[in-house]
PDB file of C-alpha atoms in Angstrom:
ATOM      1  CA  UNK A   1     -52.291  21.681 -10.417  1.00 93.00           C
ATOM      2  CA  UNK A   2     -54.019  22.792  -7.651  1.00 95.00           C
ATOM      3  CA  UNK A   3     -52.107  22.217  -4.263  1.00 97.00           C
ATOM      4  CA  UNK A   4     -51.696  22.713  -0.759  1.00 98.00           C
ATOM      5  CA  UNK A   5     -49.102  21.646   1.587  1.00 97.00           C
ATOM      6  CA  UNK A   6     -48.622  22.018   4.934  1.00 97.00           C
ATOM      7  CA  UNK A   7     -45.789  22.101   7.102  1.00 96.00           C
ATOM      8  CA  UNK A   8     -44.346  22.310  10.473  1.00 97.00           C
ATOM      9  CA  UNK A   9     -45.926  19.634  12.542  1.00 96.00           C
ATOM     10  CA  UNK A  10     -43.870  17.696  15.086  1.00 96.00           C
ATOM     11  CA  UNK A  11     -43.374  16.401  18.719  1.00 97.00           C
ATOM     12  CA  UNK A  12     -44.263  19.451  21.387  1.00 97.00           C
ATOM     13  CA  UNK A  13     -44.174  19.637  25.364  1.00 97.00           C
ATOM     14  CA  UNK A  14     -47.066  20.330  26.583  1.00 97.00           C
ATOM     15  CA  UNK A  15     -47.754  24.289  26.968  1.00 97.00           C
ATOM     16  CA  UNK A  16     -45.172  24.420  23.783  1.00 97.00           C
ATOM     17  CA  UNK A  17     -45.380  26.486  20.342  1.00 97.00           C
ATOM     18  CA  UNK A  18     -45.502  25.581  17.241  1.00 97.00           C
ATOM     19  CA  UNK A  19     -46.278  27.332  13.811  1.00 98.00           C
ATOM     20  CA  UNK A  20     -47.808  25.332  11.151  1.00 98.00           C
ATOM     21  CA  UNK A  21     -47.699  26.670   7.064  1.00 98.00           C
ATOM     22  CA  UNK A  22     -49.630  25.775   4.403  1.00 98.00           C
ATOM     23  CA  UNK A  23     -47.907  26.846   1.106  1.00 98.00           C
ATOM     24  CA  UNK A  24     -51.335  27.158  -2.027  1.00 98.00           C
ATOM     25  CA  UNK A  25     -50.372  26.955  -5.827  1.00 97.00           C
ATOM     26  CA  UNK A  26     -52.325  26.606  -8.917  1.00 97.00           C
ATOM     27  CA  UNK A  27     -55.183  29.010  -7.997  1.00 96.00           C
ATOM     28  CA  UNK A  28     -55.669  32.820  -7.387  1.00 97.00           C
ATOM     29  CA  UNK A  29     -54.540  32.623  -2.853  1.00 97.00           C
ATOM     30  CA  UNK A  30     -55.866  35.885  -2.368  1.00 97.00           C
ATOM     31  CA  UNK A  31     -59.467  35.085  -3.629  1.00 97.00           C
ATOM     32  CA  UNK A  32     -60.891  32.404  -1.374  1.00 97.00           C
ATOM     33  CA  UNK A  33     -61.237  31.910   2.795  1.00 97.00           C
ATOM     34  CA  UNK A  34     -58.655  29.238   3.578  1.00 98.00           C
ATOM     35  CA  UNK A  35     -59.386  26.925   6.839  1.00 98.00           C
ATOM     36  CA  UNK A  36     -57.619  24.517   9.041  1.00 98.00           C
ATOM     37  CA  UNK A  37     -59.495  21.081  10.315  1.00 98.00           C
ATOM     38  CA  UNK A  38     -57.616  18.557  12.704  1.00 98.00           C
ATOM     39  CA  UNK A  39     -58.223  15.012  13.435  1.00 98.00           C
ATOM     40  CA  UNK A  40     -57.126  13.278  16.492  1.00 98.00           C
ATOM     41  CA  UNK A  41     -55.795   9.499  15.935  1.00 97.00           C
ATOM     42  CA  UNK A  42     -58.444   7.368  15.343  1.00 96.00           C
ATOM     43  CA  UNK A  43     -61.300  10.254  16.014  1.00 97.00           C
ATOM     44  CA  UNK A  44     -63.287  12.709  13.411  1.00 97.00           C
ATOM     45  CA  UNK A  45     -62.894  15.817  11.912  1.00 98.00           C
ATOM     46  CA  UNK A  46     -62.960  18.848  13.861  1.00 98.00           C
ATOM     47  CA  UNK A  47     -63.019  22.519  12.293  1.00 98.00           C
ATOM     48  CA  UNK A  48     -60.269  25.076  14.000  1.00 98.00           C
ATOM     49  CA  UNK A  49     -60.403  27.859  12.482  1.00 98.00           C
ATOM     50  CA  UNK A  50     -61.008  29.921   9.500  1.00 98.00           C
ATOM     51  CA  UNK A  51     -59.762  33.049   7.538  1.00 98.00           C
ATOM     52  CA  UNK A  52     -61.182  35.375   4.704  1.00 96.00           C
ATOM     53  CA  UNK A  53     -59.419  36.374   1.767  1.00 96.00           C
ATOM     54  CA  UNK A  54     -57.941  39.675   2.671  1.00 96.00           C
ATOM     55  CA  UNK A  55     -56.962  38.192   5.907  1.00 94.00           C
ATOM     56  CA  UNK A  56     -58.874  40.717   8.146  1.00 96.00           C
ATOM     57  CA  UNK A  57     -61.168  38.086   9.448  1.00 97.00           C
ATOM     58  CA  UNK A  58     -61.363  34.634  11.016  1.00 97.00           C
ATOM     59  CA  UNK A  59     -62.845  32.368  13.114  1.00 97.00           C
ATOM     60  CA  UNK A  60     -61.577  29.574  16.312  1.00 97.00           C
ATOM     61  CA  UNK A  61     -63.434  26.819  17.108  1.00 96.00           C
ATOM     62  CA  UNK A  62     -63.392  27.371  20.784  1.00 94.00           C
ATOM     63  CA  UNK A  63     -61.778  24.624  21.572  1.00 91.00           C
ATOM     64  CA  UNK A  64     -58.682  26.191  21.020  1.00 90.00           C
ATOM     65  CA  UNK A  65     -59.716  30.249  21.017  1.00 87.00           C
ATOM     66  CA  UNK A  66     -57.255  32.400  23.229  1.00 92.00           C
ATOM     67  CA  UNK A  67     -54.009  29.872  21.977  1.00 96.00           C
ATOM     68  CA  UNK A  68     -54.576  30.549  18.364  1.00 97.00           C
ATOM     69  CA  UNK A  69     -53.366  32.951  15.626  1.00 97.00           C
ATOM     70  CA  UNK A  70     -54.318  31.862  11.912  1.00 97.00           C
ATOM     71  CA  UNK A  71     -52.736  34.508   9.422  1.00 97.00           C
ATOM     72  CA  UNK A  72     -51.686  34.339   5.670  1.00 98.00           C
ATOM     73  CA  UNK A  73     -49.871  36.440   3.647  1.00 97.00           C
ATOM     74  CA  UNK A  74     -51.280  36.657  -0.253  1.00 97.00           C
ATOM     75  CA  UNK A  75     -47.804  37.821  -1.516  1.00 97.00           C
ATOM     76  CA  UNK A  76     -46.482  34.218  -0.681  1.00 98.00           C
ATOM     77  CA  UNK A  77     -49.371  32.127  -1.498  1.00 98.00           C
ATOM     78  CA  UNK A  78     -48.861  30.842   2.386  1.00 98.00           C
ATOM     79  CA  UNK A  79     -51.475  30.524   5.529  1.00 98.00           C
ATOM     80  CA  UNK A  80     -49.750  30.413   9.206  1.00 98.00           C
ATOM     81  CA  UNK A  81     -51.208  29.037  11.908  1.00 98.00           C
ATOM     82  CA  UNK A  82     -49.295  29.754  15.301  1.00 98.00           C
ATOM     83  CA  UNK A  83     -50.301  27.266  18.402  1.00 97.00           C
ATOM     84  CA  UNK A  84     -49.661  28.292  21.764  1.00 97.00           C
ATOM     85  CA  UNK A  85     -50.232  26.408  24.671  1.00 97.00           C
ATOM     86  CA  UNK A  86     -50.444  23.421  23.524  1.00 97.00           C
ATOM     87  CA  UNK A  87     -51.756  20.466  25.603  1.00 97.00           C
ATOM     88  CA  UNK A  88     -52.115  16.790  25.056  1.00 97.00           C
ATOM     89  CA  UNK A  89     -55.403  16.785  23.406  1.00 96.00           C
ATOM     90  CA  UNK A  90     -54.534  18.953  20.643  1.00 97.00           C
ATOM     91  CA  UNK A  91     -52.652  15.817  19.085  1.00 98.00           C
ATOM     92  CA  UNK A  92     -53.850  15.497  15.652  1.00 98.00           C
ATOM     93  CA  UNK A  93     -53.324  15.853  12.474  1.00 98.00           C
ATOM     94  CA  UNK A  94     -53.960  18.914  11.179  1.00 98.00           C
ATOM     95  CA  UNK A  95     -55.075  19.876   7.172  1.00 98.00           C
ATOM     96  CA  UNK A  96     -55.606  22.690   5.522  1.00 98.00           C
ATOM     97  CA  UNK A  97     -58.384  23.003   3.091  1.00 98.00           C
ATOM     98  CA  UNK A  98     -59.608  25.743   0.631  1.00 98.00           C
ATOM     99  CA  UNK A  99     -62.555  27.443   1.250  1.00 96.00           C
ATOM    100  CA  UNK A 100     -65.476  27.700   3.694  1.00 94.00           C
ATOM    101  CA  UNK A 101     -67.463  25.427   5.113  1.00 92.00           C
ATOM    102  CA  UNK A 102     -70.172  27.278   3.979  1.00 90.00           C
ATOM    103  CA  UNK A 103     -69.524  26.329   0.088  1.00 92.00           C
ATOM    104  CA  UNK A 104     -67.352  23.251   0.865  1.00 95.00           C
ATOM    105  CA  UNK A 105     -63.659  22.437   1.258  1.00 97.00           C
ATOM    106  CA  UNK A 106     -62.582  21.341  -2.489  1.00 96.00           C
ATOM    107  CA  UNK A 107     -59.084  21.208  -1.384  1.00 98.00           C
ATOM    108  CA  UNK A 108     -57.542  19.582   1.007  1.00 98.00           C
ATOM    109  CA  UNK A 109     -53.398  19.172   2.403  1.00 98.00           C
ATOM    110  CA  UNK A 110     -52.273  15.861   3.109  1.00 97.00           C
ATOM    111  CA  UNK A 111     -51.842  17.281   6.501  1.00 97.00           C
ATOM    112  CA  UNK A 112     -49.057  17.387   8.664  1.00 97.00           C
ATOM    113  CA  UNK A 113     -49.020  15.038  11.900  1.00 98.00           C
ATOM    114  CA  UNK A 114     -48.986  17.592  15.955  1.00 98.00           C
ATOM    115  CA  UNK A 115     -47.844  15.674  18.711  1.00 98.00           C
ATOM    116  CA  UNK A 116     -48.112  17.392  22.036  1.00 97.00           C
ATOM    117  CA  UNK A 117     -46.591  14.758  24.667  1.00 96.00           C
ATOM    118  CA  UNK A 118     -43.622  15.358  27.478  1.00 94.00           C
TER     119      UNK A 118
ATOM    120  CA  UNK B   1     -70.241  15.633  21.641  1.00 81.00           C
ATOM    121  CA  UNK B   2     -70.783  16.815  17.872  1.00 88.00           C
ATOM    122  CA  UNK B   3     -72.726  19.225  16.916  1.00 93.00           C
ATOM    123  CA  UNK B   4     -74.488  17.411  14.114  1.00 97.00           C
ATOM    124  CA  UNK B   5     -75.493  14.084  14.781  1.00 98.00           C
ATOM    125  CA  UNK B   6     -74.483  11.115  12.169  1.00 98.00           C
ATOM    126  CA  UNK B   7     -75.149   7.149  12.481  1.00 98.00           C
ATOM    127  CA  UNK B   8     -71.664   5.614  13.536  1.00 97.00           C
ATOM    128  CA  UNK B   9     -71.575   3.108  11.095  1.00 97.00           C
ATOM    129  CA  UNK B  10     -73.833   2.151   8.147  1.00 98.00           C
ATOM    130  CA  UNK B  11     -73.706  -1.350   5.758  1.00 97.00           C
ATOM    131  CA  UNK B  12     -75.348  -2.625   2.314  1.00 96.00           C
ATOM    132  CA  UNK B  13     -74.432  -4.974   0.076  1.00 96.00           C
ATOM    133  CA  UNK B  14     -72.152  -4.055  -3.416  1.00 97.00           C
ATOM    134  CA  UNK B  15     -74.728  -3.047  -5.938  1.00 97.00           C
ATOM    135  CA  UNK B  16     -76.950  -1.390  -3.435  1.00 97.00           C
ATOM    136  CA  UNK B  17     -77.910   1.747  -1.625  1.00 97.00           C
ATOM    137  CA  UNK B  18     -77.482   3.474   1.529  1.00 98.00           C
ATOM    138  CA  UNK B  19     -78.230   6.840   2.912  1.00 98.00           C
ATOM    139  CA  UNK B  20     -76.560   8.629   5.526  1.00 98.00           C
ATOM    140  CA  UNK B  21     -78.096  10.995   7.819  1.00 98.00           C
ATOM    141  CA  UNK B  22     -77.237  14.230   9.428  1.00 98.00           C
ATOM    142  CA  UNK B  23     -79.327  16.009  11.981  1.00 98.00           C
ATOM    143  CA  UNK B  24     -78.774  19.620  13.081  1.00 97.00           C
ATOM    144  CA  UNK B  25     -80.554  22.789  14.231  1.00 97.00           C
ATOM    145  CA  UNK B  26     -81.964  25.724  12.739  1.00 96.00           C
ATOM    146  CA  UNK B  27     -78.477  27.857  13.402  1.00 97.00           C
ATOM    147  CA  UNK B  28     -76.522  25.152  11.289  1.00 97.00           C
ATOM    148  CA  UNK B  29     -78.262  23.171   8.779  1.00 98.00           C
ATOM    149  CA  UNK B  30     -81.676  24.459   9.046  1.00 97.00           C
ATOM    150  CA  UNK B  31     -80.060  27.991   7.704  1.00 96.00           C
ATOM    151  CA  UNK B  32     -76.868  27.296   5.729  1.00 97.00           C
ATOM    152  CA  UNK B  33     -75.167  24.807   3.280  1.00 97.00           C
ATOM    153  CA  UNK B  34     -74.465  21.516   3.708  1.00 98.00           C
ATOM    154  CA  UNK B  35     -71.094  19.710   1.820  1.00 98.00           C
ATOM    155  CA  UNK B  36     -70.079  16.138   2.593  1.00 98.00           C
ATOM    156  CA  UNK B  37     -66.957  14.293   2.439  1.00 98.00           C
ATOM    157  CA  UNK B  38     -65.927  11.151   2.157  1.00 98.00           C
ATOM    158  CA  UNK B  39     -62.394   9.846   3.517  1.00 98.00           C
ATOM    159  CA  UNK B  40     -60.710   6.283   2.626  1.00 97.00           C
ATOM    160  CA  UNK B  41     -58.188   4.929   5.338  1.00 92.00           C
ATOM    161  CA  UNK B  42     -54.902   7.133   5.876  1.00 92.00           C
ATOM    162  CA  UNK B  43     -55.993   9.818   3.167  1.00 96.00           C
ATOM    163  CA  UNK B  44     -57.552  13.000   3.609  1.00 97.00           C
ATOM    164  CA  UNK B  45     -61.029  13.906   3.107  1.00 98.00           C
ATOM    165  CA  UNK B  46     -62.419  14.819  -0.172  1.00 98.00           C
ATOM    166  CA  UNK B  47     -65.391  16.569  -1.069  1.00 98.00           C
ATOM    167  CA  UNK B  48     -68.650  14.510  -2.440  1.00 98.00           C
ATOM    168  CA  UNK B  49     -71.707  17.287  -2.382  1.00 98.00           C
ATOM    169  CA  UNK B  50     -71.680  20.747  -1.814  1.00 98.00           C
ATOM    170  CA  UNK B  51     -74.469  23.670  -0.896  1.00 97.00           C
ATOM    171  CA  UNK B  52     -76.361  20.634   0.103  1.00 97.00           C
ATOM    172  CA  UNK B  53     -76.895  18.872  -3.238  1.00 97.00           C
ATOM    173  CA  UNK B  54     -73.998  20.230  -6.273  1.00 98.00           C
ATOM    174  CA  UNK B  55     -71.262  17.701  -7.010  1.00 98.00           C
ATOM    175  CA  UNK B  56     -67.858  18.663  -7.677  1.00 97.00           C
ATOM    176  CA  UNK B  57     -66.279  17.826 -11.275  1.00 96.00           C
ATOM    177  CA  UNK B  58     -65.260  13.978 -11.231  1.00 96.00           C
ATOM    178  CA  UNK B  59     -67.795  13.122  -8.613  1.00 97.00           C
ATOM    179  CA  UNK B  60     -70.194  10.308 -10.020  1.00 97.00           C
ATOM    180  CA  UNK B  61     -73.986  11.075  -9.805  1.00 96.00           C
ATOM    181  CA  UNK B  62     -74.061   7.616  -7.550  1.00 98.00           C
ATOM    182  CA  UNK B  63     -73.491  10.416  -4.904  1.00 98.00           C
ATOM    183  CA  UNK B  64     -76.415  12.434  -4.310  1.00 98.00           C
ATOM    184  CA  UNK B  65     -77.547  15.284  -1.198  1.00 98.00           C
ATOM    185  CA  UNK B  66     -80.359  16.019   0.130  1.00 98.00           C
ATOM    186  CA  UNK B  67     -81.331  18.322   2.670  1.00 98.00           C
ATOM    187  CA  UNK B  68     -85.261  19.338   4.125  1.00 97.00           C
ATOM    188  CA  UNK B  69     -85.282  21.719   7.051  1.00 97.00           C
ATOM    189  CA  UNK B  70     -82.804  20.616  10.268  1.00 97.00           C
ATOM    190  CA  UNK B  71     -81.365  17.345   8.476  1.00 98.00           C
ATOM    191  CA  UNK B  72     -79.512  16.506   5.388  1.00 98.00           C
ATOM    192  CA  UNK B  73     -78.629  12.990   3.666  1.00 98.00           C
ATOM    193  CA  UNK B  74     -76.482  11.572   1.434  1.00 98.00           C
ATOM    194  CA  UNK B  75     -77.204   8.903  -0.964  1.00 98.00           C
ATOM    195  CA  UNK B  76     -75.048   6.309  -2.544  1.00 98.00           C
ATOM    196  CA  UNK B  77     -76.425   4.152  -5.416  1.00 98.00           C
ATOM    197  CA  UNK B  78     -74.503   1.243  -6.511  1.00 97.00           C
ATOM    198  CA  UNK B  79     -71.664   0.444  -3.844  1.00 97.00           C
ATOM    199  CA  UNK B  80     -68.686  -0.445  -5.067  1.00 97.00           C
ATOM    200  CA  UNK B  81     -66.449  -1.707  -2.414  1.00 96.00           C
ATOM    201  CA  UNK B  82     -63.882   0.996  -3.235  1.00 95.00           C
ATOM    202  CA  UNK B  83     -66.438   3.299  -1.524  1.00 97.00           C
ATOM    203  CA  UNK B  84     -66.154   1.545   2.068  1.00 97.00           C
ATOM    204  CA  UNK B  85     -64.776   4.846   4.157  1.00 97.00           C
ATOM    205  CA  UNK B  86     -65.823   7.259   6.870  1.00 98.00           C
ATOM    206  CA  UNK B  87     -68.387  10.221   5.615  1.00 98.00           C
ATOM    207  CA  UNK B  88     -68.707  13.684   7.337  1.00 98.00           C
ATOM    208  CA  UNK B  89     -71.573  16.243   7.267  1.00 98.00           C
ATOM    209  CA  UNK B  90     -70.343  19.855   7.769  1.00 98.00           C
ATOM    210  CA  UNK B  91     -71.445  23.114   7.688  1.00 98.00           C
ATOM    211  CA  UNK B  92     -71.202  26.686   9.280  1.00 97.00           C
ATOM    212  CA  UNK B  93     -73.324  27.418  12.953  1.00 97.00           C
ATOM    213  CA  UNK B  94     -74.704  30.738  12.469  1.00 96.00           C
ATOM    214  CA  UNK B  95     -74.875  30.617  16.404  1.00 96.00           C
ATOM    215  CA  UNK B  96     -71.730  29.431  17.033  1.00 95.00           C
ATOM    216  CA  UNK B  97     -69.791  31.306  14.526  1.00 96.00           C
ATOM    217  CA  UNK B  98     -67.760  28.622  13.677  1.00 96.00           C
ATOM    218  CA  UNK B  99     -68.006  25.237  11.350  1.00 97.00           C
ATOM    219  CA  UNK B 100     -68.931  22.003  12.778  1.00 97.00           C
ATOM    220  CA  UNK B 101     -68.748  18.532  11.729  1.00 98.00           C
ATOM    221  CA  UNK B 102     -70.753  15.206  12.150  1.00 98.00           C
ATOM    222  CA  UNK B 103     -69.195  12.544  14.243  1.00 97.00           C
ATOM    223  CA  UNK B 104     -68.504  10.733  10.833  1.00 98.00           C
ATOM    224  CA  UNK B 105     -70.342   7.422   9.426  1.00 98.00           C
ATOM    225  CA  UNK B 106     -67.959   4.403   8.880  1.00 98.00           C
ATOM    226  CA  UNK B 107     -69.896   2.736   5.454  1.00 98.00           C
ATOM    227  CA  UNK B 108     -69.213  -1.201   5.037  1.00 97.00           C
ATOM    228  CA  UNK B 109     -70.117  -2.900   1.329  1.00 97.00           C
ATOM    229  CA  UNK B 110     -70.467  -6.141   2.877  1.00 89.00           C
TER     230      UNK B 110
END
């Protein structure tokens, strides 16, 4: 079955850290551009950020470019996304999908839940 | 502010049809695909169309995409009130070089 499933979401101080994972199975990792998409509480989808295949390229929405890392490593089947700086309006929940949106997301997380608050 | 510009909300009757709307600009939908998603209450979005008009395996042909230079649409024949959910428009800005969504379309089945 193909999966993803992310991790690491929580409560954060503002100008905190955090490092969310998104663990793939049940199709080749290494093949496709992975992405990440949030969604504040009760507003729409916004893109973050995307990475190729290889891992040698991505993307930020600038929203959040400069406190962003988004990394994966094939061998484990597992994208990273490291936050930095977080403030109060990066609350969201945040999923990762499979793909681009250039061809579509046909997979999505069942995301896991930032909350950036003192 | 979003980049591409949907209708907040949208209603027919069960049986019907509706169409939602998506304007853009020639760096985002006027020059690359458009995929569309639909997402029911506390889930996570799933993908209806892709490359503008290509359904994904399991997706009924009531779901249908359309797109015709700086705008794309998505049609939905025969509402069921199981369809009632929010639908996004996204693609990739060519300008921008990064993806953007629509605000998102809440559809009632009245």
């Amino acid at each position: 079955e193909v999966q993803l499933l992310e991790s690491g979401g929580g409560l954060i101080q503002p100008g905190g850290s955090l490092r969310l994972s998104c663990e793939a199975s049940g199709f080749t990792f290494s093949s496709y551009a992975m992405s990440w998409v949030r969604q504040a509480p009760g507003k729409g989808l916004e893109w973050v950020s995307v990475i190729s295949g290889s891992g040698d390229i991505t993307y930020y929405a600038d929203s959040m470019k400069g406190r962003l890392t988004f990394s994966r490593d094939n061998s484990k089947n597992t994208l990273y996304l490291q936050m930095n700086s977080l403030r109060a309006e990066d609350t969201a929940v945040y999923y990762c999908a499979k793909g681009h949106l250039l061809g579509g997301f046909d997979i999505w997380g069942q995301g896991t839940m930032v909350t950036v608050s003192s | 502010q979003s980049v591409l510009t949907q209708p907040p909300s949208v209603s027919a009757a069960p049986g019907q049809k509706v169409t939602i709307s998506c304007s853009g600009s020639s760096s985002n939908i006027g020059n690359n695909y458009v995929s569309w998603y639909q997402q029911l209450p506390g889930t996570a979005p799933k993908l209806l169309i892709y490359e503008n008009n290509r359904r994904p395996s399991g997706i009924p042909d009531r779901f249908s995409g359309s797109k015709s230079g700086t705008s794309a649409t998505l049609g939905i024949t025969g509402l069921q009130t199981g369809d009632e959910a929010d639908y996004y428009c996204g693609t990739w800005d060519s300008s921008l070089s990064a993806g953007v969504f629509g605000g998102g379309t809440k559809l009632t089945v009245l």
